[in-house]
Coordinates of C-alpha atoms in Angstrom, one line a residue:
Chain A
M1 CA 0.0 0.0 0.0
S2 CA 1.4 3.4 -0.9
A3 CA 1.9 6.0 1.8
P4 CA -0.7 8.7 2.0
P5 CA 0.3 12.1 0.5
L6 CA 2.1 14.4 2.9
S7 CA 0.4 17.6 3.8
G8 CA 2.2 20.7 5.1
A9 CA 5.6 19.3 4.1
V10 CA 8.6 21.7 4.2
Y11 CA 10.6 21.8 1.0
D12 CA 14.2 23.0 1.1
R13 CA 14.5 24.6 -2.3
G14 CA 18.2 25.2 -1.6
Y15 CA 20.2 28.1 -3.0
R16 CA 20.2 29.3 -6.6
P17 CA 23.2 31.3 -7.7
Y18 CA 22.5 34.5 -9.6
T19 CA 23.9 34.6 -13.1
G20 CA 22.1 37.6 -14.6
P21 CA 23.3 41.1 -15.3
R22 CA 24.9 43.2 -12.6
G23 CA 25.2 47.0 -12.5
G24 CA 27.6 49.2 -10.8
R25 CA 27.6 52.6 -9.2
R26 CA 25.1 54.1 -11.7
E27 CA 22.5 51.4 -11.1
A28 CA 23.1 51.6 -7.3
T29 CA 22.6 55.4 -7.3
W30 CA 19.5 55.0 -9.4
A31 CA 18.2 52.4 -7.0
L32 CA 18.8 54.7 -4.0
W33 CA 17.1 57.6 -5.8
R34 CA 14.0 55.4 -6.5
L35 CA 14.0 54.3 -2.9
S36 CA 14.2 57.9 -1.6
V37 CA 11.4 59.1 -4.0
R38 CA 9.2 56.3 -2.8
R39 CA 9.9 57.2 0.8
A40 CA 9.3 60.9 0.3
L41 CA 6.0 60.3 -1.5
G42 CA 4.9 57.7 1.0
L43 CA 4.7 54.9 -1.5
R44 CA 4.7 51.4 0.0
R45 CA 4.1 53.1 3.3
S46 CA 1.0 53.5 5.4
W47 CA -1.7 56.0 4.3
R48 CA -0.6 58.4 6.9
Q49 CA 2.7 58.9 5.2
K50 CA 0.9 59.5 1.9
V51 CA -1.4 62.2 3.2
F52 CA 1.1 65.1 3.5
P53 CA 2.9 64.9 0.2
W54 CA -0.2 64.4 -1.9
T55 CA -2.1 67.1 0.0
L56 CA 0.8 69.5 -0.8
L57 CA 0.6 68.6 -4.5
A58 CA -3.1 69.3 -4.4
I59 CA -2.4 72.7 -2.7
T60 CA 0.2 73.7 -5.2
T61 CA -2.3 72.9 -8.0
V62 CA -5.1 75.0 -6.5
P63 CA -4.0 78.4 -8.0
A64 CA -3.9 76.8 -11.5
V65 CA -7.3 75.2 -11.1
V66 CA -8.8 78.5 -9.8
N67 CA -7.2 80.5 -12.6
V68 CA -8.4 78.1 -15.3
G69 CA -11.9 77.8 -13.7
I70 CA -12.3 81.6 -13.6
G71 CA -10.9 81.9 -17.0
Y72 CA -13.6 79.4 -18.2
A73 CA -16.3 81.1 -16.3
I74 CA -15.7 84.5 -17.8
R75 CA -14.5 83.4 -21.2
N76 CA -17.5 85.2 -22.8
D77 CA -17.3 88.3 -20.7
P78 CA -13.8 89.2 -19.5
L79 CA -15.2 92.2 -17.6
E80 CA -17.3 90.1 -15.3
I81 CA -14.6 90.1 -12.6
P82 CA -12.5 93.1 -13.5
D83 CA -10.3 93.0 -10.4
F84 CA -9.2 89.4 -10.8
A85 CA -5.5 89.2 -11.6
F86 CA -4.5 86.0 -13.4
I87 CA -1.4 84.5 -12.0
T88 CA 1.6 84.6 -14.4
Y89 CA 3.8 81.7 -15.1
R90 CA 6.7 83.6 -13.6
E91 CA 4.8 84.2 -10.3
Y92 CA 3.7 80.6 -10.2
V93 CA 7.3 79.4 -9.9
G94 CA 7.9 79.0 -6.2
V95 CA 4.9 81.1 -5.2
S96 CA 3.6 78.4 -2.8
T97 CA 5.2 77.9 0.6
A98 CA 3.9 74.4 0.2
L99 CA 7.1 73.5 -1.6
L100 CA 9.2 74.7 1.3
L101 CA 7.0 72.8 3.7
F102 CA 7.4 69.7 1.6
V103 CA 11.2 70.0 1.7
A104 CA 11.1 70.6 5.5
L105 CA 9.1 67.4 6.0
T106 CA 10.7 65.1 3.4
A107 CA 14.3 66.0 3.3
P108 CA 14.9 64.9 6.9
D109 CA 12.8 61.8 6.3
V110 CA 15.0 60.6 3.5
V111 CA 18.4 61.1 5.3
C112 CA 17.9 61.2 9.1
P113 CA 16.7 57.6 9.5
D114 CA 19.7 56.3 7.6
R115 CA 22.0 57.8 10.3
Q116 CA 19.7 57.3 13.2
Q117 CA 18.9 53.6 12.5
R118 CA 22.6 53.0 11.4
V119 CA 21.6 52.0 7.8
L120 CA 24.5 54.0 6.4
P121 CA 27.1 51.3 6.9
L122 CA 24.9 48.8 5.1
L123 CA 24.3 51.3 2.2
F124 CA 28.0 52.0 1.9
S125 CA 28.8 48.3 1.8
R126 CA 27.2 48.3 -1.6
P127 CA 28.8 49.8 -4.7
L128 CA 28.0 53.4 -3.7
T129 CA 30.3 56.3 -2.8
G130 CA 29.5 59.3 -0.6
S131 CA 29.0 61.4 -3.8
D132 CA 26.5 58.8 -5.1
Y133 CA 24.5 59.0 -1.9
V134 CA 24.4 62.7 -2.0
T135 CA 23.4 62.7 -5.7
A136 CA 20.6 60.2 -5.0
K137 CA 19.2 62.0 -2.0
V138 CA 19.4 65.5 -3.4
G139 CA 18.2 64.3 -6.7
A140 CA 15.1 62.6 -5.1
I141 CA 14.0 65.7 -3.3
A142 CA 14.8 68.0 -6.3
A143 CA 12.9 65.7 -8.6
I144 CA 9.7 65.7 -6.5
V145 CA 9.9 69.5 -5.9
F146 CA 10.3 69.9 -9.7
G147 CA 7.3 67.7 -10.3
F148 CA 5.2 69.5 -7.7
G149 CA 6.3 72.9 -9.2
F150 CA 6.0 71.9 -12.8
L151 CA 2.8 69.9 -12.9
P152 CA 0.6 72.8 -11.8
Q153 CA 2.2 74.9 -14.4
V154 CA 1.2 72.3 -17.0
V155 CA -2.3 72.4 -15.7
L156 CA -2.3 76.2 -15.9
F157 CA -0.9 76.2 -19.4
V158 CA -3.1 73.5 -20.9
G159 CA -6.2 74.9 -19.1
Q160 CA -5.7 78.4 -20.2
M161 CA -4.9 77.3 -23.7
L162 CA -8.2 75.3 -23.8
V163 CA -10.3 78.2 -22.4
S164 CA -8.7 80.8 -24.6
D165 CA -10.3 82.0 -27.8
G166 CA -7.7 80.3 -29.9
A167 CA -5.6 77.4 -28.5
L168 CA -3.0 77.6 -31.2
E169 CA -2.7 81.4 -30.9
Y170 CA -2.3 81.1 -27.1
F171 CA 0.3 78.4 -27.6
T172 CA 2.4 80.5 -30.0
D173 CA 2.0 83.6 -27.9
N174 CA 3.3 81.9 -24.8
A175 CA 5.8 79.5 -26.3
E176 CA 8.7 81.0 -24.4
V177 CA 7.3 79.7 -21.1
L178 CA 7.8 76.2 -22.4
W179 CA 11.6 76.6 -21.7
Q180 CA 11.4 79.3 -19.0
V181 CA 9.2 77.4 -16.7
P182 CA 11.1 74.0 -16.6
I183 CA 14.4 75.8 -16.3
S184 CA 13.4 78.1 -13.5
V185 CA 11.5 75.3 -11.7
A186 CA 14.5 73.1 -12.0
L187 CA 16.8 75.7 -10.6
L188 CA 14.5 76.2 -7.7
A189 CA 14.1 72.4 -7.1
V190 CA 17.9 71.7 -7.1
Y191 CA 18.4 74.7 -4.7
Y192 CA 15.7 73.6 -2.3
G193 CA 16.8 70.0 -2.5
A194 CA 20.4 70.7 -1.8
V195 CA 19.8 73.2 1.0
G196 CA 17.1 71.0 2.6
V197 CA 19.1 67.8 2.5
A198 CA 22.3 69.5 3.7
L199 CA 20.5 71.0 6.7
A200 CA 18.8 67.7 7.4
S201 CA 22.1 65.8 7.2
L202 CA 23.4 67.8 10.2
T203 CA 21.2 65.9 12.6
D204 CA 19.8 62.3 12.9
R205 CA 16.4 63.5 14.2
R206 CA 13.8 64.3 11.7
I207 CA 11.9 66.8 13.7
V208 CA 15.2 68.8 14.3
G209 CA 16.0 68.7 10.6
G210 CA 12.6 70.0 9.7
V211 CA 12.7 72.8 12.2
A212 CA 16.2 73.7 11.0
I213 CA 15.0 74.1 7.5
L214 CA 12.1 76.2 8.4
G215 CA 14.2 78.1 10.9
V216 CA 16.9 79.0 8.4
A217 CA 14.2 80.2 5.9
L218 CA 12.5 82.3 8.6
V219 CA 15.5 83.8 10.3
T220 CA 17.3 84.7 7.0
S221 CA 14.2 86.3 5.6
V222 CA 13.6 88.3 8.8
V223 CA 17.2 89.4 9.0
A224 CA 17.2 90.4 5.4
A225 CA 13.9 92.3 5.8
I226 CA 15.3 94.3 8.8
I227 CA 18.4 95.3 6.8
I228 CA 16.4 96.2 3.7
E229 CA 14.1 98.3 5.8
S230 CA 16.9 100.2 7.4
A231 CA 18.7 100.7 4.0
G232 CA 15.8 102.7 2.5
D233 CA 14.6 102.8 -1.1
G234 CA 17.8 102.3 -2.9
G235 CA 18.1 98.6 -2.2
T236 CA 21.0 96.8 -0.5
P237 CA 23.3 94.0 -1.5
F238 CA 22.5 92.4 1.9
A239 CA 19.2 91.4 0.4
V240 CA 21.0 88.2 -0.7
L241 CA 20.9 87.1 2.9
N242 CA 17.4 86.0 2.3
V243 CA 18.4 82.6 1.0
L244 CA 14.9 81.6 0.3
A245 CA 14.4 84.4 -2.2
L246 CA 17.6 83.7 -4.2
P247 CA 16.0 81.1 -6.5
L248 CA 13.2 83.6 -7.2
E249 CA 15.7 86.3 -8.2
V250 CA 17.3 83.7 -10.5
R251 CA 13.8 82.9 -11.8
D252 CA 13.3 86.5 -12.7
L253 CA 16.6 86.5 -14.6
V254 CA 15.3 83.5 -16.6
F255 CA 11.9 85.0 -17.4
L256 CA 12.8 88.7 -17.7
G257 CA 16.5 88.8 -18.4
H258 CA 16.9 91.2 -15.5
L259 CA 15.8 91.4 -11.9
S260 CA 12.2 92.3 -11.2
T261 CA 11.5 95.9 -10.3
D262 CA 10.0 94.8 -7.0
S263 CA 13.2 92.9 -6.1
D264 CA 15.1 94.2 -3.1
L265 CA 18.3 93.9 -5.3
S266 CA 16.9 95.8 -8.2
G267 CA 18.5 99.1 -7.1
V268 CA 21.8 97.5 -6.5
S269 CA 24.5 97.9 -9.2
G270 CA 25.2 94.4 -10.6
G271 CA 22.3 93.0 -8.5
G272 CA 21.6 90.2 -11.0
V273 CA 25.2 89.0 -11.0
L274 CA 25.2 89.2 -7.2
A275 CA 22.0 87.2 -7.0
V276 CA 23.5 84.5 -9.3
L277 CA 26.7 84.3 -7.3
A278 CA 24.9 84.1 -4.0
Y279 CA 22.6 81.4 -5.4
L280 CA 25.7 79.4 -6.6
L281 CA 27.5 80.0 -3.3
V282 CA 24.6 78.6 -1.2
L283 CA 24.2 75.7 -3.6
T284 CA 27.9 74.7 -3.6
S285 CA 28.2 75.2 0.1
S286 CA 25.2 72.8 0.6
I287 CA 26.9 70.2 -1.6
A288 CA 30.2 70.7 0.2
V289 CA 28.5 70.1 3.6
L290 CA 26.9 67.0 2.2
Q291 CA 30.1 65.7 0.8
H292 CA 31.8 66.3 4.1
R293 CA 29.0 64.5 6.0
Y294 CA 29.2 61.4 3.8
R295 CA 32.9 61.3 3.0
E296 CA 33.5 58.4 5.4
V297 CA 31.1 56.1 7.2
A298 CA 31.9 54.1 10.3
L299 CA 30.8 50.5 10.3
Chain B
M1 CA 47.0 13.8 -8.7
Q2 CA 47.9 16.9 -6.7
Q3 CA 44.9 19.0 -5.7
A4 CA 44.9 22.6 -6.8
P5 CA 45.2 25.1 -4.0
S6 CA 41.9 26.8 -3.2
P7 CA 41.8 30.5 -4.3
L8 CA 42.4 33.2 -1.8
V9 CA 39.5 35.4 -0.7
L10 CA 41.7 37.7 1.3
R11 CA 45.4 38.5 1.0
T12 CA 47.1 41.2 3.0
D13 CA 50.7 42.2 2.9
Q14 CA 52.2 44.3 5.8
L15 CA 48.8 45.9 6.2
T16 CA 48.8 48.8 8.6
K17 CA 46.1 51.2 9.7
S18 CA 46.7 53.9 12.2
Y19 CA 44.3 56.4 13.6
A20 CA 45.4 59.7 14.8
G21 CA 46.5 59.8 18.5
G22 CA 46.4 56.0 19.1
P23 CA 48.2 52.8 18.5
P24 CA 47.8 51.2 15.1
A25 CA 44.5 49.3 14.7
L26 CA 46.4 46.9 12.4
A27 CA 50.1 46.6 12.6
G28 CA 51.9 45.0 9.6
L29 CA 49.2 42.3 9.1
S30 CA 50.1 39.7 6.5
L31 CA 47.5 37.1 5.7
A32 CA 46.5 34.6 3.0
V33 CA 43.0 33.4 3.7
P34 CA 41.6 30.7 1.4
A35 CA 38.1 30.3 0.2
G36 CA 35.6 28.6 2.5
S37 CA 34.5 29.4 6.0
V38 CA 37.0 31.4 8.0
G39 CA 36.7 32.5 11.5
L40 CA 38.2 35.9 12.4
V41 CA 38.8 35.8 16.1
G42 CA 39.9 38.5 18.4
A43 CA 38.8 40.4 21.5
N44 CA 37.2 43.9 21.2
G45 CA 39.7 46.3 19.8
A46 CA 41.7 43.5 18.1
G47 CA 41.2 45.1 14.7
K48 CA 38.4 42.9 13.2
T49 CA 36.2 45.8 12.2
T50 CA 39.1 47.8 10.8
L51 CA 40.0 44.8 8.6
F52 CA 36.4 44.7 7.4
R53 CA 36.4 48.4 6.6
L54 CA 39.6 48.0 4.6
M55 CA 38.2 45.0 2.8
L56 CA 35.1 47.0 1.8
G57 CA 37.3 49.8 0.6
L58 CA 35.6 52.3 3.0
M59 CA 39.0 53.6 4.1
Q60 CA 42.6 53.5 2.9
P61 CA 45.3 51.6 4.7
T62 CA 48.1 53.7 6.2
S63 CA 50.5 51.3 4.4
G64 CA 50.6 47.9 3.0
R65 CA 48.4 46.1 0.5
I66 CA 45.0 44.3 0.6
E67 CA 43.4 42.1 -2.0
V68 CA 39.9 40.7 -1.8
A69 CA 39.0 37.8 -4.1
G70 CA 42.1 38.5 -6.1
R71 CA 41.4 42.2 -6.7
D72 CA 43.4 45.0 -5.3
V73 CA 41.0 47.1 -3.0
A74 CA 43.0 50.2 -3.7
T75 CA 42.3 50.2 -7.4
D76 CA 38.7 49.1 -7.4
P77 CA 37.0 49.6 -4.0
V78 CA 33.5 50.1 -5.4
G79 CA 33.7 47.2 -7.8
I80 CA 34.7 44.9 -5.0
R81 CA 31.7 45.9 -2.9
G82 CA 29.5 44.6 -5.7
R83 CA 30.5 41.0 -5.0
L84 CA 30.7 41.3 -1.2
G85 CA 27.9 40.8 1.3
Y86 CA 28.2 42.4 4.7
M87 CA 26.2 41.8 7.9
P88 CA 27.0 44.3 10.6
E89 CA 26.8 43.3 14.3
H90 CA 24.6 46.3 15.3
D91 CA 21.0 47.0 14.3
C92 CA 21.0 48.5 10.8
L93 CA 17.6 47.9 9.3
P94 CA 15.0 50.6 8.5
L95 CA 12.4 49.5 11.0
D96 CA 9.3 50.8 9.2
Q97 CA 10.0 48.7 6.1
T98 CA 9.1 45.1 5.4
A99 CA 11.8 42.4 5.2
S100 CA 10.9 41.9 1.6
D101 CA 11.3 45.5 0.7
I102 CA 14.6 45.8 2.6
V103 CA 16.2 42.8 1.1
A104 CA 15.0 43.6 -2.4
T105 CA 16.3 47.2 -2.1
F106 CA 19.7 46.0 -1.0
G107 CA 19.7 43.6 -4.0
E108 CA 19.0 46.6 -6.3
L109 CA 21.7 48.6 -4.5
A110 CA 24.1 45.8 -5.3
G111 CA 23.3 46.3 -9.0
L112 CA 20.6 43.7 -9.6
P113 CA 17.7 44.6 -11.9
V114 CA 14.5 45.3 -10.0
R115 CA 12.7 42.1 -11.0
A116 CA 15.7 40.0 -10.2
A117 CA 16.2 41.7 -6.9
R118 CA 12.6 41.0 -5.9
Q119 CA 12.9 37.3 -6.9
R120 CA 16.2 36.9 -5.1
A121 CA 14.8 38.6 -2.0
S122 CA 11.9 36.1 -2.0
D123 CA 14.4 33.2 -2.4
V124 CA 16.9 34.2 0.3
L125 CA 14.1 35.1 2.8
D126 CA 12.8 31.6 2.2
L127 CA 16.3 30.3 2.7
V128 CA 16.7 32.0 6.1
G129 CA 13.3 31.0 7.3
L130 CA 11.4 34.2 6.9
D131 CA 9.1 33.3 4.1
E132 CA 5.9 33.9 6.0
A133 CA 7.1 37.0 7.8
R134 CA 8.6 38.8 4.9
F135 CA 5.7 41.2 4.4
R136 CA 5.8 42.5 8.0
P137 CA 7.8 45.6 9.1
V138 CA 11.0 44.5 10.7
G139 CA 10.3 46.9 13.6
G140 CA 8.1 44.1 15.0
F141 CA 10.6 41.4 14.5
S142 CA 12.4 39.5 17.3
T143 CA 16.2 39.8 17.5
G144 CA 16.6 36.4 15.8
M145 CA 14.4 37.5 12.9
R146 CA 16.3 40.7 12.5
Q147 CA 19.6 38.8 12.4
R148 CA 18.1 36.6 9.7
T149 CA 17.0 39.6 7.7
K150 CA 20.5 41.0 8.0
L151 CA 21.9 37.8 6.7
A152 CA 19.4 37.7 3.8
Q153 CA 20.3 41.2 2.7
A154 CA 24.0 40.1 2.7
L155 CA 23.2 37.1 0.5
V156 CA 20.6 38.7 -1.9
A157 CA 23.1 39.6 -4.6
D158 CA 24.8 36.2 -4.6
P159 CA 28.2 37.4 -3.3
H160 CA 31.5 35.7 -3.6
L161 CA 32.2 36.4 0.0
V162 CA 30.1 37.5 3.0
L163 CA 31.5 39.3 6.0
L164 CA 29.6 38.4 9.1
D165 CA 30.2 40.5 12.2
E166 CA 29.1 38.7 15.3
P167 CA 26.1 37.1 13.7
T168 CA 25.0 35.3 16.9
A169 CA 25.2 38.3 19.1
G170 CA 22.1 38.7 21.2
L171 CA 20.5 35.4 20.1
D172 CA 19.1 32.9 22.5
P173 CA 20.6 29.3 22.4
L174 CA 18.0 28.1 19.8
G175 CA 18.4 31.2 17.6
R176 CA 22.2 30.8 17.8
E177 CA 22.0 27.2 16.7
E178 CA 19.8 28.1 13.8
M179 CA 22.0 31.0 12.7
L180 CA 25.2 28.8 12.9
D181 CA 23.4 26.2 10.8
L182 CA 22.7 28.8 8.2
V183 CA 26.2 30.0 8.2
A184 CA 27.6 26.5 8.0
R185 CA 25.5 25.9 4.8
L186 CA 26.9 28.9 3.0
A187 CA 30.1 27.3 1.9
G188 CA 28.1 24.6 0.2
F189 CA 26.5 27.3 -1.9
G190 CA 29.9 28.4 -3.1
I191 CA 29.9 31.5 -0.9
S192 CA 33.0 32.1 1.2
V193 CA 32.4 33.4 4.7
I194 CA 34.6 35.4 7.1
L195 CA 33.0 35.2 10.5
A196 CA 34.2 37.8 12.9
T197 CA 33.5 36.9 16.5
H198 CA 35.0 36.5 19.9
L199 CA 33.1 33.3 20.5
L200 CA 35.5 30.5 19.7
D201 CA 32.8 27.8 19.9
D202 CA 31.0 29.5 17.0
V203 CA 34.2 29.3 14.9
Q204 CA 35.0 25.8 15.9
R205 CA 31.5 24.8 14.9
V206 CA 31.2 26.3 11.4
C207 CA 34.6 27.3 10.1
E208 CA 37.4 25.4 8.3
H209 CA 40.1 28.0 8.9
V210 CA 40.8 30.5 11.7
V211 CA 42.6 33.7 11.9
M212 CA 43.4 35.1 15.3
I213 CA 44.4 38.7 15.8
D214 CA 45.1 40.7 18.8
R215 CA 45.7 44.4 19.0
G216 CA 46.3 44.6 15.3
H217 CA 48.8 41.7 15.2
L218 CA 48.4 38.3 13.8
V219 CA 48.4 35.7 16.5
L220 CA 47.9 32.6 14.3
A221 CA 46.2 31.5 11.2
G222 CA 45.6 28.1 9.7
P223 CA 43.2 25.2 9.2
I224 CA 41.2 24.4 12.4
D225 CA 41.9 20.7 12.0
Q226 CA 45.6 21.3 12.2
L227 CA 45.4 23.7 15.1
M228 CA 43.2 21.2 17.0
Q229 CA 45.6 18.3 16.5
T230 CA 45.9 15.7 19.2
T231 CA 47.6 16.9 22.3
G232 CA 49.7 13.7 22.9
Q233 CA 47.6 12.9 25.9
L234 CA 45.0 10.3 26.9
R235 CA 42.1 11.3 29.2
V236 CA 41.4 8.3 31.5
E237 CA 38.5 8.0 33.9
V238 CA 38.6 5.3 36.5
G239 CA 36.9 4.1 39.7
G240 CA 36.6 1.1 41.9
R241 CA 38.4 2.4 45.0
P242 CA 38.8 5.8 46.6
D243 CA 42.5 6.2 45.6
A244 CA 42.1 4.7 42.1
V245 CA 43.7 7.7 40.4
A246 CA 46.7 7.8 42.7
V247 CA 47.5 4.1 42.4
L248 CA 47.0 4.1 38.7
A249 CA 49.4 7.1 38.3
D250 CA 52.0 5.2 40.3
A251 CA 51.5 2.0 38.3
L252 CA 51.8 4.0 35.0
A253 CA 55.0 5.7 36.2
G254 CA 56.4 2.2 36.8
R255 CA 55.6 1.4 33.1
G256 CA 57.2 4.5 31.8
L257 CA 54.2 6.8 31.4
S258 CA 53.8 10.0 33.3
A259 CA 50.2 10.9 34.4
R260 CA 48.7 14.1 35.8
P261 CA 45.7 13.6 38.2
L262 CA 42.8 16.0 37.4
D263 CA 40.3 15.0 40.2
D264 CA 39.3 11.9 42.1
H265 CA 38.2 10.0 39.0
S266 CA 40.3 11.2 36.0
L267 CA 43.8 11.8 34.9
D268 CA 45.7 12.8 31.8
V269 CA 48.4 10.5 30.6
D270 CA 51.3 11.7 28.5
T271 CA 51.6 9.3 25.5
R272 CA 54.4 11.0 23.6
D273 CA 57.0 8.3 24.5
Q274 CA 54.9 5.3 23.6
G275 CA 52.5 6.6 20.9
D276 CA 49.5 4.4 20.2
A277 CA 50.9 1.6 22.5
A278 CA 50.2 3.8 25.5
A279 CA 46.5 3.0 25.4
D280 CA 47.3 -0.7 25.7
T281 CA 49.6 0.0 28.6
V282 CA 46.9 2.0 30.4
R283 CA 44.3 -0.7 29.8
D284 CA 46.7 -3.4 31.1
A285 CA 47.6 -1.3 34.2
V286 CA 43.9 -0.8 35.0
A287 CA 43.2 -4.5 34.6
D288 CA 46.1 -5.5 36.8
L289 CA 45.0 -3.1 39.6
G290 CA 41.4 -4.4 39.4
L291 CA 40.0 -0.9 38.8
R292 CA 37.0 0.0 36.8
L293 CA 37.7 1.8 33.5
Y294 CA 35.0 4.3 32.7
A295 CA 36.6 6.2 29.8
L296 CA 39.7 6.2 27.7
S297 CA 40.0 8.8 25.0
T298 CA 42.6 10.7 23.0
R299 CA 42.5 14.3 24.1
H300 CA 42.2 17.0 21.3
R301 CA 42.9 20.6 21.8
S302 CA 40.1 23.1 21.6
L303 CA 40.4 26.5 20.1
D304 CA 40.3 27.8 23.6
D305 CA 43.4 25.8 24.4
V306 CA 45.1 27.3 21.3
F307 CA 44.0 30.8 22.1
L308 CA 45.1 30.6 25.7
Q309 CA 48.4 29.1 24.7
Q310 CA 49.1 31.8 22.2
A311 CA 47.9 34.5 24.6
S312 CA 50.3 33.3 27.3
R313 CA 53.3 33.7 25.1

C-alpha cells in the first residue's frame, strides 16, 4: 500500500546562484534615488505617510485650477470680474510655501533615519560612494519638488490654452514659457533639494531637521527684511541674505532677463550677478556640507 | 594527482592602519585566507572591524596592500563591494519597512535589476526561514528574525564572500544554533564566509580556517583541523576504589608513562613516549589493579586551548 500524500511538508529549495546582469555605481545610485522618491511620497508606506505629500501637491495645484476655472467662467465676458488678476507663469514658480513645507518634511525623512537607524554602513557596503549617496538624495527631493512645481504649471498652461479664444494662438504667444518654466522650476528644485538635504544631514532626528530648514528660511528672511528696511529705497546687496528668495531672483533673470522691479536687489548695481553668485555659493556650500558629512562612514 | 590550492578570498601584505592619536589598529598584518569558511577571532579592539572596513574599501590603509577575491582594493574599492555581502553586528535595518522591501532594495543597490532583486529577495528570505514574515515591518521582528533579515540582505546579490560581524550576538541558544546552521550551509552554496567573532565555539563549529588577531597583530592562522591536532595525551576516567587515580598514576609511572591527576576520577596520561601503544599500557595497568575503566580517549585541543596558549606567550 502506498503512503498517504504528505500535507504541510517543508521543502528545502536550496540556494540558486544568480547569473544575470549586474550593474555598478550608476545602477546603485538610481536604486537609491528610487527608494528615496518612494519614501518621500509615502509609496509602499502607510496611508498616513501618503497624506502630506499628496495634499501639498493638491495645494500647489489650487492656483492653477482656480485660474483656469475663472478663465472658463468669464470666457465670454472678461469684464465680469474686472479686479481678478490672473497669476503669471513667472509668479507661479515657487509662489507656494507648500514646496518649502514639503522640503522641510521630506528632506529629513530621506536622510535622518539612515544615520539614526545606522543604515548607512549597510548602504556603503554596496557599490556606492558618498557622492553617489548625495546625488541620489538631493536628486530625489529635487525631482519631487520639480514635479510639484512643474505639474501645476502644465495644468495652468493647458487649461488656459483650452479656455482661450484660440488654442494655437495662445500656444504660440506663450511658447517661451515652455523653456522658461522648466528651467526656473529646475533651478528652484535643485536649490531647495540641496539646501534642505544639507541642513537635514546635520542631525539624525527628523523633527530637528525639519525645524532647522524652516528656521533658516524664517531667520534669514527676517534678518534680510530688517536690513532692507533700514537701508531705505535704494536697495541693499545684503538682500541676498534672504536665502529663500535667491532662486526667485534667478527665476526673474530667466523670465525677464533682469531682476524684477520689485526685487530688493533691483536698485543695487550688478544686482543680477550678485544674486546668481549668492545662489551658486549657497548651492555649492550645501553640496560641500553633504560631501563632508558622507565622506566616510563608520561600520 | 595533486589537488589545486583553493583560491584566496583575502590577502594582506604588511597591512597597517593607524588612527590619529592612538596605537595602530592593524600593525603589519600579512595574511593569506583561502576560500571557504574562515573565523576571524579577536577580542574587542583586536582590529576585526578595521579589517572589514579595509576589505570593503571604506577607508585607505596607512601602508601595505590588501586584495579581496584576487582584486586590489586600492584600485577598485567600489567594484569589490558589488560582490561582497556584509552583515553588521549592530542594528542596521530601516524599522518601518518590510523584510521583503529591505532585502529587495539591497539587491538593487548591489546592482541587480528590479525584478531579479525581488525574486532573489523572496528566495533568500525563504532560505533564512522568513518566508511567512517577509511582508511584515522589521520593527516588529524579534532579534533572531532581524539577524536573519540582515543575513538575507547580505546574500541577496549572490556574493563571492560574505563578511559576518558577530552574527550570533544577542541570540538565545536556539536562535544561535539556527544561525550557525545557516552560516555552515553557505560554503556549500559556493559562498565564502569570514565570520568575525569573539566566540571560539562558533568558529570551531562552522569554520574550516581560523585567523586570530590581537591588538592589530596576527596571533595565528591556519586550518582548524591542524590547530586542534591531538595533544599527545590520553584522558582516563577510573573508579573502583577511593584512591584509584593515585594508584593508577604510580603504576603507570612504573611502566614509563607520566600521568597528571585531574580529580578523584580522572587523569591525563602523556603518551608521547609510547605513541599508540600507550593506550594498551593504560588498559593493562587498570586491569592488573582491578580498577573500573569508565573512559579512555585521545584528548584533542580546543580553540580555547590554542588561544590561551598563544595569549600566554
